[in-house]
Every structure is written in C-alpha cells, then in structure tokens.
Amino acid sequence: MAVRGLGVAVLLASACLAGVCGDEFSILRSPQSVVFRDGGWPIPGDRIPDVASLFMGFSIEEDLPWPGLAAGDLFHRPRAAVLVTVKGVDKLTLPAKGISYPIENAVPFSLDSVANAIHNLFSEETPVVLQLAPSEERVYMVGKANSVFEDLSVTLRQLRNRLFQDNSILSSLPLNSLSRNNEVDLLFLSELQVLRDIVTLLSRHKHLAKDHSPDLYSLELSGLEEIGKHYGEDSQQFKDASQILVDTLQKFADEMYNLYGGNAVVEMVAVKAFNSPLTRKTRSILQSSQGDTDNPYNLAYPYNYNYSVIFNIILWMMIGLALAVIVISYNLWNMDPGYDSIIYRMTNQKIRMD
C-alpha cells in the first residue's frame, strides 16, 4: 500500500509540474493529535472532504493514497473542523507555521459527508454544524448551530446592514484603497464581518466547544473574486484586499483554535476557479435503467463498504455457534447420568423410595 501511495504521489507531482495544479490546500492550525507532513504532495480536489473525515475519525468509502496526512492519535480526535474556501485566487501568502499542498483538479466539493456522519453518530448530543456561503445566501445549520448563530447575518441585506452598525469591522479595519461606498468592496468586507461574528457568537457558548460531540464549519468566501473581476488582479484594491483577507483568516484561525482549547483543525482552500466535476464520478438515472447494453460482460455491482463488516459479523457468529454445538455435544456424549445429571439423580431417589 505504501508503494502504491508513493507511486500515486509521484504521478500527481508530475501533473503539477506540467501545470495542472495551481490552487492550494493549506492547514492554518492543527492539534498535536493530527499530523500533517510537510512535503508538498498534491491532493485531488474531490478528496479534500475525505481528509476532514479521516482526521475526525470517520471512515471513508475509498482509500486515500495521500501521504500528507499521517496516522495521529486515535484516542484524541479534534473537537472541530473548520474549512474556509477562498475563491478568486490560487494562493495566499500565509505565515511560516502553516502547511500548504497543491490541489490537483480543483472540482467543486462539499463537506456533506462529514456533516452527515456527525449528525448520524452524535444526533443525541450537541454538535454544531454550520455551512455558509454569504455572497450566495446559502446556509445550512444542524444541531446547536441554529441557536448559537440565530443572530448571524446570512442574507445580503443583513450583511450590508451589519457593516454599518457601531461594532462592525469598518470602525477597526484599515481599508486602504478599498471604499465603503462600493458594493463590491462591501461584499468583500461583509464576508470578513461574518468571520468575526462567528467567533463572537461562539464565544458566548464556550461550553459547546468542550463537549464530546465534534463540530464542523464550512465557509465559502467569494468577495475577493468579485474584487478581482471589478478592479483587476493587478490593481491596488486587489492587493490590499488579499492582504486584509490573509490577516483576517489567520486571526480567525487562531481564535477558533483557542476557543476549542487547541483541539481544532483549521483548513483553507484557495482556488482560482473550480473546474467542472469529473464525469467518471457521476451516474445518471438513464444509465442505471438501460440494463445489458451498459453491462455487456455481466459484471457485478461494486459492493458496499459495509460488506466487510457484515461479513465478519456473520462469519464469527457462525464459528462461535459451531464451536458451542461441538462443546455441548461432547459433554453430553461423555456425561455420566448417575452423577452429572440432576434429573437422573432425583428420579433414582424416587424409585428407591417407592
């Protein structure tokens, strides 16, 4: 398996050298129980959710032959996973303590599989699951997130109104060449305001960061992309916005990391533009109903990943029952009715009394 993983890593590295990889997957903060190796190995874009599943302790359907994530402490899993996706730029200048990996084939992805695993395994506890894309007014909350972030601005009108309140980032953040009178700039600044509000609201419920159920945060920021389209990527506004975003993201990562007592993984994906999803990963309804024309060799369907679990349960249960029958039969065969069976003893005494 190690040789196979190394071979895949070499192929992906060759692809990156050829110009396929341009985007970046970065680890801003992580606890000691989660080990990321600093090697620059490229990761497929559609496997980023699997990385989050693995370091959270959940199983995945397919093996991940990526050497960037090492086997950490199995008995101390992170309490939270935070993923921030920044669109419109393929790389952001991060501090030296961060680790970055190139992304090979950056296709759209989501952390729905991780959210479903948390919801299924910890439905009776208090998990916090928040998936938010402010500029698209797309929000998904599960568990205690509905009560913790009930005052969070999620619509464009709410975001704009939040910026002009007294305690907004406009009063403390240096705007430089950005303007508070431009709608594109306000959209970018409102996303930064959302990051600050998430930390502020979560700090009021610190007990949720100390429970046993893991939390998940997935945020998608596209304000920088709009600034690049409006002003140009060589403009001073784009450079200032990039620097402001880097500083805000690092502060956000540090604050989230500290809220969870140093037991949270904060990731960032910087992607210039998402590619179209790979067709080999999709299957239409028409294809599933065509029958023999799509399967001329009568190949079996790929089994579910739970097959090995069910097989082992049935196998060892049958072996246990077989051994139990053999042991019971052996003892019955060699049993002395006069001494080993209370039935024969009681019957024998009754006959003598008669």
mmCIF file of C-alpha atoms in Angstrom:
data_model
loop_
_atom_site.group_PDB
_atom_site.id
_atom_site.type_symbol
_atom_site.label_atom_id
_atom_site.label_comp_id
_atom_site.label_asym_id
_atom_site.label_seq_id
_atom_site.Cartn_x
_atom_site.Cartn_y
_atom_site.Cartn_z
ATOM 1 C CA MET A 1 0.000 0.000 0.000
ATOM 2 C CA ALA A 2 2.899 2.355 0.811
ATOM 3 C CA VAL A 3 4.482 1.690 -2.608
ATOM 4 C CA ARG A 4 1.166 2.307 -4.297
ATOM 5 C CA GLY A 5 0.646 5.570 -2.387
ATOM 6 C CA LEU A 6 4.143 6.730 -3.273
ATOM 7 C CA GLY A 7 3.534 5.955 -6.927
ATOM 8 C CA VAL A 8 0.289 7.927 -6.963
ATOM 9 C CA ALA A 9 2.017 10.843 -5.235
ATOM 10 C CA VAL A 10 4.763 10.822 -7.857
ATOM 11 C CA LEU A 11 2.207 10.859 -10.676
ATOM 12 C CA LEU A 12 0.316 13.728 -9.092
ATOM 13 C CA ALA A 13 3.543 15.656 -8.573
ATOM 14 C CA SER A 14 4.373 15.184 -12.260
ATOM 15 C CA ALA A 15 0.941 16.510 -13.173
ATOM 16 C CA CYS A 16 1.521 19.590 -11.027
ATOM 17 C CA LEU A 17 4.857 20.234 -12.703
ATOM 18 C CA ALA A 18 3.051 20.074 -16.023
ATOM 19 C CA GLY A 19 0.776 22.919 -14.908
ATOM 20 C CA VAL A 20 -2.359 21.073 -13.817
ATOM 21 C CA CYS A 21 -2.070 22.087 -10.142
ATOM 22 C CA GLY A 22 -2.428 25.799 -9.481
ATOM 23 C CA ASP A 23 -4.668 26.027 -6.418
ATOM 24 C CA GLU A 24 -3.712 25.412 -2.808
ATOM 25 C CA PHE A 25 -4.911 23.483 0.237
ATOM 26 C CA SER A 26 -3.485 24.871 3.477
ATOM 27 C CA ILE A 27 -3.523 23.880 7.135
ATOM 28 C CA LEU A 28 -3.642 27.020 9.270
ATOM 29 C CA ARG A 29 -3.853 25.400 12.706
ATOM 30 C CA SER A 30 -3.985 21.798 13.915
ATOM 31 C CA PRO A 31 -3.556 19.988 17.258
ATOM 32 C CA GLN A 32 -0.725 17.587 18.056
ATOM 33 C CA SER A 33 -3.056 14.609 17.646
ATOM 34 C CA VAL A 34 -3.427 15.379 13.910
ATOM 35 C CA VAL A 35 -0.162 15.158 11.995
ATOM 36 C CA PHE A 36 0.253 16.765 8.581
ATOM 37 C CA ARG A 37 3.557 16.075 6.835
ATOM 38 C CA ASP A 38 5.293 18.966 5.137
ATOM 39 C CA GLY A 39 6.091 17.528 1.717
ATOM 40 C CA GLY A 40 4.151 19.466 -0.896
ATOM 41 C CA TRP A 41 2.254 16.387 -2.107
ATOM 42 C CA PRO A 42 -0.667 17.347 -4.375
ATOM 43 C CA ILE A 43 -4.124 16.296 -3.294
ATOM 44 C CA PRO A 44 -7.055 15.648 -5.659
ATOM 45 C CA GLY A 45 -9.714 18.301 -5.248
ATOM 46 C CA ASP A 46 -12.535 15.816 -4.799
ATOM 47 C CA ARG A 47 -10.722 14.085 -1.896
ATOM 48 C CA ILE A 48 -10.470 17.133 0.373
ATOM 49 C CA PRO A 49 -13.651 16.105 2.267
ATOM 50 C CA ASP A 50 -12.067 12.685 2.867
ATOM 51 C CA VAL A 51 -9.128 14.370 4.595
ATOM 52 C CA ALA A 52 -11.545 16.005 7.032
ATOM 53 C CA SER A 53 -13.338 12.683 7.584
ATOM 54 C CA LEU A 54 -10.097 10.870 8.363
ATOM 55 C CA PHE A 55 -8.653 13.299 10.882
ATOM 56 C CA MET A 56 -12.077 13.493 12.564
ATOM 57 C CA GLY A 57 -12.014 9.712 12.976
ATOM 58 C CA PHE A 58 -14.720 8.804 10.440
ATOM 59 C CA SER A 59 -14.424 6.113 7.788
ATOM 60 C CA ILE A 60 -14.406 6.795 4.048
ATOM 61 C CA GLU A 61 -15.595 4.666 1.150
ATOM 62 C CA GLU A 62 -12.300 4.641 -0.770
ATOM 63 C CA ASP A 63 -8.718 4.549 0.476
ATOM 64 C CA LEU A 64 -6.872 7.861 0.318
ATOM 65 C CA PRO A 65 -3.330 7.256 -1.030
ATOM 66 C CA TRP A 66 -2.137 10.697 0.024
ATOM 67 C CA PRO A 67 0.956 10.826 2.268
ATOM 68 C CA GLY A 68 0.258 14.323 3.566
ATOM 69 C CA LEU A 69 -1.924 13.096 6.446
ATOM 70 C CA ALA A 70 -0.163 10.796 8.893
ATOM 71 C CA ALA A 71 -1.759 8.428 11.397
ATOM 72 C CA GLY A 72 -2.327 10.530 14.512
ATOM 73 C CA ASP A 73 -3.646 9.751 17.968
ATOM 74 C CA LEU A 74 -6.713 7.542 17.533
ATOM 75 C CA PHE A 75 -7.976 8.252 21.051
ATOM 76 C CA HIS A 76 -7.821 12.056 20.821
ATOM 77 C CA ARG A 77 -9.746 13.326 17.844
ATOM 78 C CA PRO A 78 -10.260 17.061 17.124
ATOM 79 C CA ARG A 79 -13.335 18.703 18.569
ATOM 80 C CA ALA A 80 -13.850 20.834 15.471
ATOM 81 C CA ALA A 81 -13.003 21.013 11.774
ATOM 82 C CA VAL A 82 -13.039 24.433 10.128
ATOM 83 C CA LEU A 83 -12.695 24.776 6.351
ATOM 84 C CA VAL A 84 -12.600 28.162 4.624
ATOM 85 C CA THR A 85 -12.765 28.184 0.808
ATOM 86 C CA VAL A 86 -11.481 31.361 -0.843
ATOM 87 C CA LYS A 87 -12.437 31.791 -4.496
ATOM 88 C CA GLY A 88 -10.678 34.029 -6.975
ATOM 89 C CA VAL A 89 -7.051 33.406 -6.004
ATOM 90 C CA ASP A 90 -4.895 30.306 -6.325
ATOM 91 C CA LYS A 91 -2.535 31.161 -3.475
ATOM 92 C CA LEU A 92 -2.421 33.369 -0.405
ATOM 93 C CA THR A 93 0.754 34.307 1.447
ATOM 94 C CA LEU A 94 0.474 32.523 4.785
ATOM 95 C CA PRO A 95 2.697 32.710 7.878
ATOM 96 C CA ALA A 96 5.530 30.240 8.221
ATOM 97 C CA LYS A 97 3.649 27.993 10.670
ATOM 98 C CA GLY A 98 1.120 26.940 8.035
ATOM 99 C CA ILE A 99 1.485 23.923 5.728
ATOM 100 C CA SER A 100 0.293 24.069 2.125
ATOM 101 C CA TYR A 101 -0.308 21.457 -0.567
ATOM 102 C CA PRO A 102 -1.128 21.976 -4.253
ATOM 103 C CA ILE A 103 -4.565 20.887 -5.444
ATOM 104 C CA GLU A 104 -4.803 18.634 -8.459
ATOM 105 C CA ASN A 105 -8.021 19.097 -10.467
ATOM 106 C CA ALA A 106 -9.934 21.555 -8.260
ATOM 107 C CA VAL A 107 -13.532 20.414 -8.704
ATOM 108 C CA PRO A 108 -16.440 21.648 -6.575
ATOM 109 C CA PHE A 109 -16.784 19.749 -3.309
ATOM 110 C CA SER A 110 -18.761 19.882 -0.090
ATOM 111 C CA LEU A 111 -18.454 18.540 3.438
ATOM 112 C CA ASP A 112 -21.917 16.980 3.380
ATOM 113 C CA SER A 113 -20.460 13.524 4.044
ATOM 114 C CA VAL A 114 -18.727 14.790 7.193
ATOM 115 C CA ALA A 115 -21.860 16.645 8.307
ATOM 116 C CA ASN A 116 -23.985 13.524 7.800
ATOM 117 C CA ALA A 117 -21.527 11.401 9.778
ATOM 118 C CA ILE A 118 -21.614 13.859 12.684
ATOM 119 C CA HIS A 119 -25.405 14.063 12.567
ATOM 120 C CA ASN A 120 -25.838 10.281 12.500
ATOM 121 C CA LEU A 121 -23.291 9.443 15.193
ATOM 122 C CA PHE A 122 -23.946 12.342 17.572
ATOM 123 C CA SER A 123 -27.605 13.139 16.975
ATOM 124 C CA GLU A 124 -28.437 12.790 20.686
ATOM 125 C CA GLU A 125 -25.657 15.170 21.755
ATOM 126 C CA THR A 126 -24.959 18.803 20.880
ATOM 127 C CA PRO A 127 -22.942 19.046 17.648
ATOM 128 C CA VAL A 128 -22.578 22.368 15.866
ATOM 129 C CA VAL A 129 -22.643 22.110 12.062
ATOM 130 C CA LEU A 130 -22.515 25.323 10.043
ATOM 131 C CA GLN A 131 -22.100 25.519 6.251
ATOM 132 C CA LEU A 132 -22.283 29.051 4.909
ATOM 133 C CA ALA A 133 -21.681 30.933 1.651
ATOM 134 C CA PRO A 134 -22.566 34.569 2.467
ATOM 135 C CA SER A 135 -22.419 36.019 -1.051
ATOM 136 C CA GLU A 136 -24.746 33.288 -2.345
ATOM 137 C CA GLU A 137 -27.085 33.476 0.686
ATOM 138 C CA ARG A 138 -26.573 29.750 1.159
ATOM 139 C CA VAL A 139 -26.672 28.468 4.740
ATOM 140 C CA TYR A 140 -27.063 25.056 6.388
ATOM 141 C CA MET A 141 -27.230 24.572 10.154
ATOM 142 C CA VAL A 142 -27.569 21.395 12.206
ATOM 143 C CA GLY A 143 -27.805 20.819 15.949
ATOM 144 C CA LYS A 144 -26.971 23.677 18.285
ATOM 145 C CA ALA A 145 -25.883 25.882 15.374
ATOM 146 C CA ASN A 146 -29.487 27.073 14.997
ATOM 147 C CA SER A 147 -29.470 28.576 18.489
ATOM 148 C CA VAL A 148 -25.827 29.695 18.583
ATOM 149 C CA PHE A 149 -25.909 31.519 15.238
ATOM 150 C CA GLU A 150 -29.511 32.679 15.197
ATOM 151 C CA ASP A 151 -28.297 36.312 15.105
ATOM 152 C CA LEU A 152 -25.769 35.681 12.325
ATOM 153 C CA SER A 153 -26.295 37.723 9.154
ATOM 154 C CA VAL A 154 -26.928 35.384 6.228
ATOM 155 C CA THR A 155 -28.708 37.464 3.570
ATOM 156 C CA LEU A 156 -27.131 40.240 1.508
ATOM 157 C CA ARG A 157 -29.366 42.858 3.084
ATOM 158 C CA GLN A 158 -28.498 41.657 6.586
ATOM 159 C CA LEU A 159 -24.802 41.654 5.706
ATOM 160 C CA ARG A 160 -24.953 45.232 4.437
ATOM 161 C CA ASN A 161 -26.858 46.458 7.484
ATOM 162 C CA ARG A 162 -24.428 44.669 9.798
ATOM 163 C CA LEU A 163 -21.470 46.540 8.301
ATOM 164 C CA PHE A 164 -22.908 49.932 9.243
ATOM 165 C CA GLN A 165 -23.517 49.103 12.875
ATOM 166 C CA ASP A 166 -21.328 50.564 15.579
ATOM 167 C CA ASN A 167 -19.282 47.445 16.358
ATOM 168 C CA SER A 168 -18.559 46.406 12.764
ATOM 169 C CA ILE A 169 -15.145 45.913 11.200
ATOM 170 C CA LEU A 170 -15.440 49.216 9.311
ATOM 171 C CA SER A 171 -14.538 51.036 12.501
ATOM 172 C CA SER A 172 -11.399 48.980 13.200
ATOM 173 C CA LEU A 173 -10.160 47.527 9.898
ATOM 174 C CA PRO A 174 -7.769 49.584 7.732
ATOM 175 C CA LEU A 175 -9.468 49.769 4.332
ATOM 176 C CA ASN A 176 -6.504 51.290 2.453
ATOM 177 C CA SER A 177 -7.635 51.548 -1.183
ATOM 178 C CA LEU A 178 -10.998 49.885 -0.570
ATOM 179 C CA SER A 179 -14.121 52.019 -0.365
ATOM 180 C CA ARG A 180 -17.149 51.702 1.867
ATOM 181 C CA ASN A 181 -19.263 53.241 -0.898
ATOM 182 C CA ASN A 182 -18.654 50.495 -3.462
ATOM 183 C CA GLU A 183 -20.938 47.457 -3.489
ATOM 184 C CA VAL A 184 -18.132 45.062 -4.488
ATOM 185 C CA ASP A 185 -15.941 46.248 -1.626
ATOM 186 C CA LEU A 186 -18.841 45.996 0.805
ATOM 187 C CA LEU A 187 -19.498 42.408 -0.246
ATOM 188 C CA PHE A 188 -15.887 41.514 0.482
ATOM 189 C CA LEU A 189 -15.931 43.298 3.833
ATOM 190 C CA SER A 190 -19.231 41.704 4.820
ATOM 191 C CA GLU A 191 -17.677 38.246 4.478
ATOM 192 C CA LEU A 192 -14.919 39.293 6.849
ATOM 193 C CA GLN A 193 -17.610 40.551 9.206
ATOM 194 C CA VAL A 194 -19.211 37.109 9.143
ATOM 195 C CA LEU A 195 -15.924 35.536 10.252
ATOM 196 C CA ARG A 196 -15.702 37.903 13.200
ATOM 197 C CA ASP A 197 -19.361 37.382 14.147
ATOM 198 C CA ILE A 198 -18.939 33.601 14.137
ATOM 199 C CA VAL A 199 -16.146 33.877 16.701
ATOM 200 C CA THR A 200 -18.120 36.388 18.770
ATOM 201 C CA LEU A 201 -21.296 34.301 18.870
ATOM 202 C CA LEU A 202 -19.431 31.073 19.561
ATOM 203 C CA SER A 203 -17.500 32.664 22.423
ATOM 204 C CA ARG A 204 -20.836 33.182 24.195
ATOM 205 C CA HIS A 205 -21.373 29.399 24.174
ATOM 206 C CA LYS A 206 -17.945 28.129 25.146
ATOM 207 C CA HIS A 207 -19.461 25.057 26.786
ATOM 208 C CA LEU A 208 -20.313 23.689 23.345
ATOM 209 C CA ALA A 209 -16.611 23.690 22.488
ATOM 210 C CA LYS A 210 -15.917 21.434 25.464
ATOM 211 C CA ASP A 211 -18.489 18.689 24.907
ATOM 212 C CA HIS A 212 -17.777 15.289 23.367
ATOM 213 C CA SER A 213 -19.510 15.837 20.021
ATOM 214 C CA PRO A 214 -17.367 17.228 17.155
ATOM 215 C CA ASP A 215 -18.304 20.442 15.369
ATOM 216 C CA LEU A 216 -17.999 21.372 11.701
ATOM 217 C CA TYR A 217 -17.684 24.750 9.993
ATOM 218 C CA SER A 218 -17.536 25.158 6.211
ATOM 219 C CA LEU A 219 -17.351 28.707 4.869
ATOM 220 C CA GLU A 220 -17.083 29.827 1.251
ATOM 221 C CA LEU A 221 -15.813 33.333 0.502
ATOM 222 C CA SER A 222 -16.078 34.815 -2.984
ATOM 223 C CA GLY A 223 -15.708 38.530 -2.249
ATOM 224 C CA LEU A 224 -12.061 38.559 -3.319
ATOM 225 C CA GLU A 225 -13.059 37.021 -6.645
ATOM 226 C CA GLU A 226 -15.536 39.849 -7.257
ATOM 227 C CA ILE A 227 -12.885 42.451 -6.433
ATOM 228 C CA GLY A 228 -10.546 40.821 -8.951
ATOM 229 C CA LYS A 229 -13.246 40.952 -11.620
ATOM 230 C CA HIS A 230 -14.161 44.551 -10.858
ATOM 231 C CA TYR A 231 -10.744 46.169 -10.401
ATOM 232 C CA GLY A 232 -8.406 43.623 -11.990
ATOM 233 C CA GLU A 233 -5.949 41.310 -10.285
ATOM 234 C CA ASP A 234 -3.077 43.769 -10.789
ATOM 235 C CA SER A 235 -4.928 46.605 -9.076
ATOM 236 C CA GLN A 236 -4.026 48.042 -5.692
ATOM 237 C CA GLN A 237 -7.511 47.213 -4.432
ATOM 238 C CA PHE A 238 -6.977 43.511 -5.120
ATOM 239 C CA LYS A 239 -3.575 43.527 -3.407
ATOM 240 C CA ASP A 240 -4.938 45.323 -0.352
ATOM 241 C CA ALA A 241 -7.943 43.019 -0.172
ATOM 242 C CA SER A 242 -5.695 39.950 -0.382
ATOM 243 C CA GLN A 243 -3.542 41.176 2.498
ATOM 244 C CA ILE A 244 -6.578 42.074 4.608
ATOM 245 C CA LEU A 245 -8.038 38.633 3.930
ATOM 246 C CA VAL A 246 -4.820 36.864 4.945
ATOM 247 C CA ASP A 247 -4.634 38.778 8.225
ATOM 248 C CA THR A 248 -8.318 38.184 8.960
ATOM 249 C CA LEU A 249 -8.125 34.483 8.158
ATOM 250 C CA GLN A 250 -5.088 33.966 10.373
ATOM 251 C CA LYS A 251 -6.775 35.801 13.237
ATOM 252 C CA PHE A 252 -9.948 33.780 12.677
ATOM 253 C CA ALA A 253 -7.957 30.535 12.690
ATOM 254 C CA ASP A 254 -6.169 31.458 15.917
ATOM 255 C CA GLU A 255 -9.389 32.447 17.665
ATOM 256 C CA MET A 256 -11.252 29.295 16.624
ATOM 257 C CA TYR A 257 -8.254 27.197 17.635
ATOM 258 C CA ASN A 258 -8.171 28.837 21.071
ATOM 259 C CA LEU A 259 -11.939 28.554 21.590
ATOM 260 C CA TYR A 260 -11.624 24.783 21.262
ATOM 261 C CA GLY A 261 -8.665 24.638 23.608
ATOM 262 C CA GLY A 262 -6.143 23.924 20.879
ATOM 263 C CA ASN A 263 -8.100 20.916 19.640
ATOM 264 C CA ALA A 264 -9.391 22.128 16.268
ATOM 265 C CA VAL A 265 -8.163 21.821 12.698
ATOM 266 C CA VAL A 266 -8.483 24.976 10.597
ATOM 267 C CA GLU A 267 -8.038 24.488 6.843
ATOM 268 C CA MET A 268 -8.133 26.815 3.883
ATOM 269 C CA VAL A 269 -8.670 26.148 0.180
ATOM 270 C CA ALA A 270 -7.565 28.875 -2.237
ATOM 271 C CA VAL A 271 -8.941 28.209 -5.699
ATOM 272 C CA LYS A 272 -8.817 30.429 -8.737
ATOM 273 C CA ALA A 273 -11.853 28.825 -10.330
ATOM 274 C CA PHE A 274 -13.424 25.430 -9.907
ATOM 275 C CA ASN A 275 -13.222 23.005 -12.785
ATOM 276 C CA SER A 276 -16.226 21.023 -13.924
ATOM 277 C CA PRO A 277 -16.721 17.778 -11.979
ATOM 278 C CA LEU A 278 -15.172 14.647 -13.436
ATOM 279 C CA THR A 279 -17.676 12.630 -15.483
ATOM 280 C CA ARG A 280 -16.337 9.347 -14.162
ATOM 281 C CA LYS A 281 -17.733 10.229 -10.741
ATOM 282 C CA THR A 282 -21.319 10.669 -11.987
ATOM 283 C CA ARG A 283 -24.034 8.233 -12.989
ATOM 284 C CA SER A 284 -27.369 9.222 -14.482
ATOM 285 C CA ILE A 285 -30.761 7.616 -13.932
ATOM 286 C CA LEU A 286 -30.978 6.648 -17.603
ATOM 287 C CA GLN A 287 -27.697 4.774 -17.374
ATOM 288 C CA SER A 288 -28.912 2.734 -14.416
ATOM 289 C CA SER A 289 -32.045 1.604 -16.255
ATOM 290 C CA GLN A 290 -30.580 0.543 -19.593
ATOM 291 C CA GLY A 291 -29.619 -2.932 -18.411
ATOM 292 C CA ASP A 292 -27.500 -5.217 -20.575
ATOM 293 C CA THR A 293 -26.420 -2.576 -23.104
ATOM 294 C CA ASP A 294 -24.326 -0.794 -20.461
ATOM 295 C CA ASN A 295 -23.055 -4.041 -18.901
ATOM 296 C CA PRO A 296 -22.281 -6.418 -21.797
ATOM 297 C CA TYR A 297 -19.864 -8.508 -19.718
ATOM 298 C CA ASN A 298 -22.364 -9.128 -16.891
ATOM 299 C CA LEU A 299 -20.062 -7.559 -14.301
ATOM 300 C CA ALA A 300 -21.165 -7.494 -10.684
ATOM 301 C CA TYR A 301 -22.030 -4.235 -8.989
ATOM 302 C CA PRO A 302 -19.374 -2.846 -6.604
ATOM 303 C CA TYR A 303 -20.253 -3.949 -3.096
ATOM 304 C CA ASN A 304 -20.992 -1.524 -0.321
ATOM 305 C CA TYR A 305 -18.145 -0.601 2.021
ATOM 306 C CA ASN A 306 -20.177 -2.106 4.901
ATOM 307 C CA TYR A 307 -19.909 -5.527 3.275
ATOM 308 C CA SER A 308 -16.719 -6.442 5.127
ATOM 309 C CA VAL A 309 -18.294 -5.504 8.458
ATOM 310 C CA ILE A 310 -21.414 -7.588 7.858
ATOM 311 C CA PHE A 311 -19.335 -10.488 6.550
ATOM 312 C CA ASN A 312 -17.148 -10.554 9.650
ATOM 313 C CA ILE A 313 -20.148 -10.387 11.994
ATOM 314 C CA ILE A 314 -21.864 -13.344 10.299
ATOM 315 C CA LEU A 315 -18.629 -15.343 9.929
ATOM 316 C CA TRP A 316 -17.545 -15.171 13.563
ATOM 317 C CA MET A 317 -21.083 -15.676 14.809
ATOM 318 C CA MET A 318 -21.337 -18.906 12.812
ATOM 319 C CA ILE A 319 -17.915 -20.057 14.025
ATOM 320 C CA GLY A 320 -18.936 -19.343 17.624
ATOM 321 C CA LEU A 321 -22.210 -21.247 17.235
ATOM 322 C CA ALA A 322 -20.419 -24.201 15.640
ATOM 323 C CA LEU A 323 -17.890 -24.370 18.476
ATOM 324 C CA ALA A 324 -20.686 -24.127 21.033
ATOM 325 C CA VAL A 325 -22.534 -27.066 19.418
ATOM 326 C CA ILE A 326 -19.340 -29.166 19.361
ATOM 327 C CA VAL A 327 -18.543 -28.476 23.029
ATOM 328 C CA ILE A 328 -22.104 -29.151 24.182
ATOM 329 C CA SER A 329 -22.333 -32.349 22.132
ATOM 330 C CA TYR A 330 -19.007 -33.616 23.500
ATOM 331 C CA ASN A 331 -20.049 -33.007 27.098
ATOM 332 C CA LEU A 332 -23.431 -34.676 26.583
ATOM 333 C CA TRP A 333 -21.780 -37.716 24.983
ATOM 334 C CA ASN A 334 -19.358 -38.192 27.876
ATOM 335 C CA MET A 335 -21.827 -37.378 30.643
ATOM 336 C CA ASP A 336 -22.472 -39.893 33.437
ATOM 337 C CA PRO A 337 -26.228 -39.779 34.067
ATOM 338 C CA GLY A 338 -25.855 -41.017 37.618
ATOM 339 C CA TYR A 339 -23.522 -38.259 38.709
ATOM 340 C CA ASP A 340 -23.673 -35.406 36.187
ATOM 341 C CA SER A 341 -27.439 -35.002 35.724
ATOM 342 C CA ILE A 342 -29.730 -33.821 38.472
ATOM 343 C CA ILE A 343 -32.711 -35.266 36.599
ATOM 344 C CA TYR A 344 -31.392 -38.805 36.792
ATOM 345 C CA ARG A 345 -30.352 -38.328 40.415
ATOM 346 C CA MET A 346 -33.818 -37.162 41.503
ATOM 347 C CA THR A 347 -35.503 -39.924 39.506
ATOM 348 C CA ASN A 348 -33.219 -42.587 41.005
ATOM 349 C CA GLN A 349 -34.012 -41.474 44.572
ATOM 350 C CA LYS A 350 -37.735 -41.555 43.888
ATOM 351 C CA ILE A 351 -37.547 -45.105 42.565
ATOM 352 C CA ARG A 352 -35.684 -46.261 45.663
ATOM 353 C CA MET A 353 -38.258 -44.671 47.954
ATOM 354 C CA ASP A 354 -41.059 -46.444 46.145
#
